[in-house]
GROMACS .gro file of C-alpha atoms in nm:
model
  265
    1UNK     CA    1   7.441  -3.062   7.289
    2UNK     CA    2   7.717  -3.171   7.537
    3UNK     CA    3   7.987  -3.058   7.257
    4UNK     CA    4   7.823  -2.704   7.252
    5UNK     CA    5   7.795  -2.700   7.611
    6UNK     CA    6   8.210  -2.732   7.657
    7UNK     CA    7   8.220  -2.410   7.446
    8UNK     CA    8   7.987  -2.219   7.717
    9UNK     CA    9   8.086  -1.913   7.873
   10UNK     CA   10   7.932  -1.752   8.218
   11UNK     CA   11   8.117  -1.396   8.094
   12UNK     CA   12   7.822  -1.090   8.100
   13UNK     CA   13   7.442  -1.141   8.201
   14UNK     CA   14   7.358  -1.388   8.050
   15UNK     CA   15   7.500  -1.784   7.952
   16UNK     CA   16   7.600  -1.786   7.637
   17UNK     CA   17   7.813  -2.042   7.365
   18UNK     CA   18   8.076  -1.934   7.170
   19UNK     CA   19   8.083  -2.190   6.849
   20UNK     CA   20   8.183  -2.184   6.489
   21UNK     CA   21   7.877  -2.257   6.199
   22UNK     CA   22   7.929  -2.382   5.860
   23UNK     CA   23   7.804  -2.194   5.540
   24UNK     CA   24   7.455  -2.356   5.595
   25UNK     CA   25   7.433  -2.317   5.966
   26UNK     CA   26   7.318  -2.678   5.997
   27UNK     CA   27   7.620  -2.780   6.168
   28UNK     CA   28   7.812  -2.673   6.487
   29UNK     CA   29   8.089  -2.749   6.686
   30UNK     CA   30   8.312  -2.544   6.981
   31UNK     CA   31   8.523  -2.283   6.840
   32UNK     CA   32   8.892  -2.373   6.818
   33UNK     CA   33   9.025  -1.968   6.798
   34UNK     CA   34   9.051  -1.935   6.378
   35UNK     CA   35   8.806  -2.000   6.214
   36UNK     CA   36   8.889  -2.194   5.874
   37UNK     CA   37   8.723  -2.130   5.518
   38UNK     CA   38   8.332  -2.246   5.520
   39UNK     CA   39   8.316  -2.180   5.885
   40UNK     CA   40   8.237  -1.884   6.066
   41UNK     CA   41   8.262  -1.734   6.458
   42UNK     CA   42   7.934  -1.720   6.599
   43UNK     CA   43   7.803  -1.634   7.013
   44UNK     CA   44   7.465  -1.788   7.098
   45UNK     CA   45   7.299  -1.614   7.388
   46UNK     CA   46   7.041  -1.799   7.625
   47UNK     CA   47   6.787  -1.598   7.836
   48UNK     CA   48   6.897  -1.496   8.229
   49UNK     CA   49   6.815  -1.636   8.538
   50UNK     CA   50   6.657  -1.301   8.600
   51UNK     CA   51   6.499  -1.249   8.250
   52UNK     CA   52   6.192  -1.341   8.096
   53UNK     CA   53   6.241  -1.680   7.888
   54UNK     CA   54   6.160  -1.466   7.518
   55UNK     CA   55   6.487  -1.270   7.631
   56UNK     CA   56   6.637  -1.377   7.259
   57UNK     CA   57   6.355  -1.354   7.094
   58UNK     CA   58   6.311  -1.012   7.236
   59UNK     CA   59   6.693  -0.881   7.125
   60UNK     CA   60   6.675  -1.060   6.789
   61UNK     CA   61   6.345  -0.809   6.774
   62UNK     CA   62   6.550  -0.520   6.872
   63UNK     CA   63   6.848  -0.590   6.580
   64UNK     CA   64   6.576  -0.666   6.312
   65UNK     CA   65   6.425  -0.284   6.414
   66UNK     CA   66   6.781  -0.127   6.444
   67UNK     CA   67   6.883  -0.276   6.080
   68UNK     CA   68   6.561  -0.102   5.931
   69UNK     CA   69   6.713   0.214   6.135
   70UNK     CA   70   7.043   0.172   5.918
   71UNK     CA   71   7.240   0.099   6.217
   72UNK     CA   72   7.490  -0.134   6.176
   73UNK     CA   73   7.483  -0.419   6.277
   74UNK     CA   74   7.595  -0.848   6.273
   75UNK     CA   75   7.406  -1.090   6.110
   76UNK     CA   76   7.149  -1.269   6.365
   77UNK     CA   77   6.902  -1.501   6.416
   78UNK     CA   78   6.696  -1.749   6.691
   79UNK     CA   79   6.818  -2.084   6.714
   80UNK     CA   80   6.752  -2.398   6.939
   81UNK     CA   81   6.991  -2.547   7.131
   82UNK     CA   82   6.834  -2.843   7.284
   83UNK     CA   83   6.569  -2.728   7.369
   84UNK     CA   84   6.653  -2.419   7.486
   85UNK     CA   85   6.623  -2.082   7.251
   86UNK     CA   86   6.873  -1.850   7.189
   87UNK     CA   87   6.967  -1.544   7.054
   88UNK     CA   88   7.235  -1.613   6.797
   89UNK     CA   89   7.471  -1.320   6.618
   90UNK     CA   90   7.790  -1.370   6.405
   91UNK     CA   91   8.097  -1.251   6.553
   92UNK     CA   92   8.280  -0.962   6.397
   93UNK     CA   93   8.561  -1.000   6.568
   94UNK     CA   94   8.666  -1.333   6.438
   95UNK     CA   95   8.660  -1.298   6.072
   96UNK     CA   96   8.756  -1.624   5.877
   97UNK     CA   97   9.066  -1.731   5.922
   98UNK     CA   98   9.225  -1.413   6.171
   99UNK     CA   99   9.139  -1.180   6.465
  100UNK     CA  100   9.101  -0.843   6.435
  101UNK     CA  101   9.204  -0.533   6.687
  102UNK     CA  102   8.912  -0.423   6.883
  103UNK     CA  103   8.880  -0.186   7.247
  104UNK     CA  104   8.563  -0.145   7.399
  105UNK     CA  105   8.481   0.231   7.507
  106UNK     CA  106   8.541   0.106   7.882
  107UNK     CA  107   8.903  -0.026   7.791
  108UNK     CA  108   9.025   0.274   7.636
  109UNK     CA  109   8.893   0.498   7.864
  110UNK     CA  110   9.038   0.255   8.161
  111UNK     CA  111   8.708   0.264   8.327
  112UNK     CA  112   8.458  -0.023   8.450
  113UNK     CA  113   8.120  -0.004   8.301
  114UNK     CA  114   8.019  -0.076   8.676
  115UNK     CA  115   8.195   0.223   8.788
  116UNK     CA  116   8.139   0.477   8.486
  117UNK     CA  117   7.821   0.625   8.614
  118UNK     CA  118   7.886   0.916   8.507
  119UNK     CA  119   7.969   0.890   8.139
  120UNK     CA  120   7.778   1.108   7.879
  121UNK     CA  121   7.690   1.022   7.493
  122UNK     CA  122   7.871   1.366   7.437
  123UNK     CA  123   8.200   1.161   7.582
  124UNK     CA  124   8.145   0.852   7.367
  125UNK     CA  125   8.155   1.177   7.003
  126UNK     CA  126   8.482   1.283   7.217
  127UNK     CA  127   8.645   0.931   7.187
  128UNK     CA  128   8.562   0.867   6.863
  129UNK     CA  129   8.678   1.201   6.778
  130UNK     CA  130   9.016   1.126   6.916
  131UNK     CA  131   8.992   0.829   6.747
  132UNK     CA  132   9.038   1.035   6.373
  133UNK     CA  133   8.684   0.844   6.259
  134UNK     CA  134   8.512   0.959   5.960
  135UNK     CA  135   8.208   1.209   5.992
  136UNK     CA  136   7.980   0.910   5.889
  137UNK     CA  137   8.098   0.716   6.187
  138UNK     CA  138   8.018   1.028   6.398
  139UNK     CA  139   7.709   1.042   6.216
  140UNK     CA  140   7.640   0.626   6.295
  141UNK     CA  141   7.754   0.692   6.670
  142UNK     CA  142   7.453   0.969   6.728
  143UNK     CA  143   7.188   0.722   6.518
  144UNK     CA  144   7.249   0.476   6.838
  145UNK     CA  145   7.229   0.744   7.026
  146UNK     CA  146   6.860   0.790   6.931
  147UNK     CA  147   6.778   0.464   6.850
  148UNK     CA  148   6.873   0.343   7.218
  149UNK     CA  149   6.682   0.659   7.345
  150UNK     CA  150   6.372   0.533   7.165
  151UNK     CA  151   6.358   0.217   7.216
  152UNK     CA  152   6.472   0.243   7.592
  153UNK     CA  153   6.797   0.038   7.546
  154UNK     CA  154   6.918   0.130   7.925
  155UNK     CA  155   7.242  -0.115   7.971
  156UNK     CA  156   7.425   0.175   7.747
  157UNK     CA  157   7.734   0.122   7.937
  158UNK     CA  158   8.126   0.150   7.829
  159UNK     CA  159   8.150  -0.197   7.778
  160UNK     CA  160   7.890  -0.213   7.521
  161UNK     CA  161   8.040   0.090   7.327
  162UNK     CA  162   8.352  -0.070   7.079
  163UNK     CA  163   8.585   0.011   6.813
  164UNK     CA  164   8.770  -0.201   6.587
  165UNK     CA  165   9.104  -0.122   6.382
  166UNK     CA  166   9.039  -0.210   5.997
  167UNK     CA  167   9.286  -0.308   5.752
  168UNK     CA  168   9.387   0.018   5.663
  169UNK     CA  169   9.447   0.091   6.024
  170UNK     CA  170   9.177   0.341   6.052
  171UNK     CA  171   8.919   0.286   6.383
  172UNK     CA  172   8.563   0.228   6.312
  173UNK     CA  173   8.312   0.206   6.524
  174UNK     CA  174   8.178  -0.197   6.607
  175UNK     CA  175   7.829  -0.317   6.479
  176UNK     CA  176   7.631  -0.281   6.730
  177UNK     CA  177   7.540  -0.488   6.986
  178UNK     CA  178   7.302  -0.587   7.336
  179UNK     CA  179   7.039  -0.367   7.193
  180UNK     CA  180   6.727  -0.489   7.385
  181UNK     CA  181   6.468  -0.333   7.622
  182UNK     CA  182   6.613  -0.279   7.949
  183UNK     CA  183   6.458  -0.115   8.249
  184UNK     CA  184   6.790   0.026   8.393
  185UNK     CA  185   6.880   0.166   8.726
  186UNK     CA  186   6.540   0.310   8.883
  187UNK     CA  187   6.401   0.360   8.489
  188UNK     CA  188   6.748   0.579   8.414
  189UNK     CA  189   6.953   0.509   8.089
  190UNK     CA  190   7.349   0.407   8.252
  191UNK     CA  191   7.448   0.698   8.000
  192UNK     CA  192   7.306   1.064   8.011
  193UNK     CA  193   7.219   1.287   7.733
  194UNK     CA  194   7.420   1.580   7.686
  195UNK     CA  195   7.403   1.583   8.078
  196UNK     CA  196   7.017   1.569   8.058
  197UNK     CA  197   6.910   1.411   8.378
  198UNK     CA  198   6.566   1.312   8.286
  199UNK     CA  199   6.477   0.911   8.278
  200UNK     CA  200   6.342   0.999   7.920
  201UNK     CA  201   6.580   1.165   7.658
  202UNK     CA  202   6.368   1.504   7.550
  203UNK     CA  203   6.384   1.601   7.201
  204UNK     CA  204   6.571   1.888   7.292
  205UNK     CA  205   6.845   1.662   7.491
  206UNK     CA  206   6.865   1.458   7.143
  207UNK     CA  207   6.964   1.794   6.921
  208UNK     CA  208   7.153   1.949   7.183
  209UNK     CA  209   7.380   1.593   7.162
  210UNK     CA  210   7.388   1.621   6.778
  211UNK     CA  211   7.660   1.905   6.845
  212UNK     CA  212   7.884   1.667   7.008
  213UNK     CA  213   7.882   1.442   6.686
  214UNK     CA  214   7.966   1.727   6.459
  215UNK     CA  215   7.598   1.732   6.326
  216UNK     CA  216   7.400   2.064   6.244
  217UNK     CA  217   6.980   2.073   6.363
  218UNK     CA  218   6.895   1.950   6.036
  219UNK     CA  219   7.055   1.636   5.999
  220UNK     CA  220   7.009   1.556   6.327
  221UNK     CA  221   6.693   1.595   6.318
  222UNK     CA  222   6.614   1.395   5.963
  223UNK     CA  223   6.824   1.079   6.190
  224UNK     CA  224   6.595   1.122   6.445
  225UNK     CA  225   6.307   1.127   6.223
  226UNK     CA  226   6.430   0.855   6.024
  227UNK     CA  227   6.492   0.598   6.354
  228UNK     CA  228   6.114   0.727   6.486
  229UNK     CA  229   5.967   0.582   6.117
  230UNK     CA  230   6.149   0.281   6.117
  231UNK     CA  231   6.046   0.121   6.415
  232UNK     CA  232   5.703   0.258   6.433
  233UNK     CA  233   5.649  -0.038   6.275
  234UNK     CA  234   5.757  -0.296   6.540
  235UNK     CA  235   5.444  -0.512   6.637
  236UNK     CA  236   5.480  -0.737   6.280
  237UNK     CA  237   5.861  -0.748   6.419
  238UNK     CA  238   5.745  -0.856   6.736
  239UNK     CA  239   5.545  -1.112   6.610
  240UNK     CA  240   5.765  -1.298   6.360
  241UNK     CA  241   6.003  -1.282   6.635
  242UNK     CA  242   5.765  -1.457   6.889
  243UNK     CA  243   5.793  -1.192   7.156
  244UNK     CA  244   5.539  -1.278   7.460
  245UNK     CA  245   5.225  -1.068   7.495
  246UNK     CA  246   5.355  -0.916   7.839
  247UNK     CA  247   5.729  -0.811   7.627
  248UNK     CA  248   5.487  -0.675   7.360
  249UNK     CA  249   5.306  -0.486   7.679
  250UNK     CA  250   5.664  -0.375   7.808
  251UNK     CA  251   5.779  -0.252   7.428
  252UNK     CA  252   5.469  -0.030   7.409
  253UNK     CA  253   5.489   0.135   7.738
  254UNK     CA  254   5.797   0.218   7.651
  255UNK     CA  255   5.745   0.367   7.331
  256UNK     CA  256   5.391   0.557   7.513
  257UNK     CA  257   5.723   0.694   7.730
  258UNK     CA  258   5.935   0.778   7.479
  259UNK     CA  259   5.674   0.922   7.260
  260UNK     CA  260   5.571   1.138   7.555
  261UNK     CA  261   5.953   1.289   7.626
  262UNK     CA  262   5.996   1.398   7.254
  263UNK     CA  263   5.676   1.516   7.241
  264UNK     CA  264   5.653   1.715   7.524
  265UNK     CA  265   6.031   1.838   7.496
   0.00000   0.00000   0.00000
């Protein structure tokens, strides 16, 4: 415990540990930069002062329900640390044995995801667009869109939008990542909809987006359909993942909210 504890950092919301697993993930130990073969980079996240104590097991929820929504994302899981639990996810920008190039949406736009209150989902399209990424990264980009939208994922901010350079130096949008329930400022999401400036995202505010990513009505609609199915589904999730009853109670209203919006749009 006091060996993972030296590789602690207090960057972000919450304490976290930045270590390197073996193959098995039965052993641990501080991350020394590279990672070398049978080891990999991963960041354990422990639940805020100012959070409910199922914090991880709430976010390892929310990745389980955005991989059945075929958005990308890092290999996760709960772990205990002590006995402390946390919210554990592989790192994908320390592959075995080198670093890769990666900018959040913040950094290349040279603004501060505390400042950027203003910043539209139409604006993150735009970067990626100048970017030169593929119409399936486009296509990726607007399924977050929804799926953040749906499952009220409010800390949408510019430092949790990122790219990464592959080999073939081509950009490529990040796994994603801090995908949880958040209540945001006064019940708004940080980033509006195609300038909608409801608390909710409206159907209509989802399909009028879809332009941005280069999407016609009927493929935007089959994502948005296809995100709604897959996590329709998310009390089982819930309860392998050992959310509390009053997370559970939070998750619902905000799907009773959600539900409402697209309805209603």
């Amino acid at each position: 415990m006091e060996l993972l504890m030296a590789g602690s950092s207090h960057q972000g919301a919450r304490p976290k540990l930045m270590v390197d697993l073996d193959s098995t993930g039965a052993s641990a130990r501080v991350s020394q930069g590279k990672t070398v073969p049978g080891w990999d980079a991963w960041l354990i996240k422990f639940a805020g002062v100012d959070e409910t104590r199922d914090a991880p097991n709430l976010e390892q929820m929310y990745m389980d329900l955005a991989r059945m929504a075929s958005i990308e994302v890092e290999d996760t899981k709960l772990m205990m640390v002590g006995k402390r639990i946390g919210f554990a996810t592989r790192r994908y920008d320390r592959p075995p044995g080198s670093r890769v190039l990666c900018h959040t949406l913040g950094g290349l736009t040279h603004q501060s995801h505390r400042d950027a209150i203003d910043f539209d989902y139409a604006m993150v399209a735009q970067v990626m667009r100048r970017l030169a990424m593929h119409a399936d990264h486009l296509a990726q980009g607007y399924r977050r869109a929804v799926f953040n939208a749906v499952m009220g994922v409010r800390d949408d901010h510019v430092k949790n939008f990122a790219f990464i350079l592959d080999q073939n130096g081509e950009w490529r949008p990040t796994p994603a990542y801090d995908l949880t329930l958040t209540g945001g400022q006064n019940g708004y999401h940080t980033m509006t909809y195609a300038g909608s400036a409801a608390a909710e995202p409206a159907h209509t505010d989802l399909l009028r987006l879809a332009e941005a990513y280069g999407l016609e009505v009927t493929s935007a609609t089959q994502i948005i359909e296809e995100v709604q199915d897959a996590v329709a589904g998310w009390e089982p999730i819930a309860k392998a993942c050992e959310v509390s009853a009053s997370s559970v109670k939070a998750v619902r209203d905000q799907f009773k909210r959600s539900h409402a919006a697209m309805k209603g749009s």
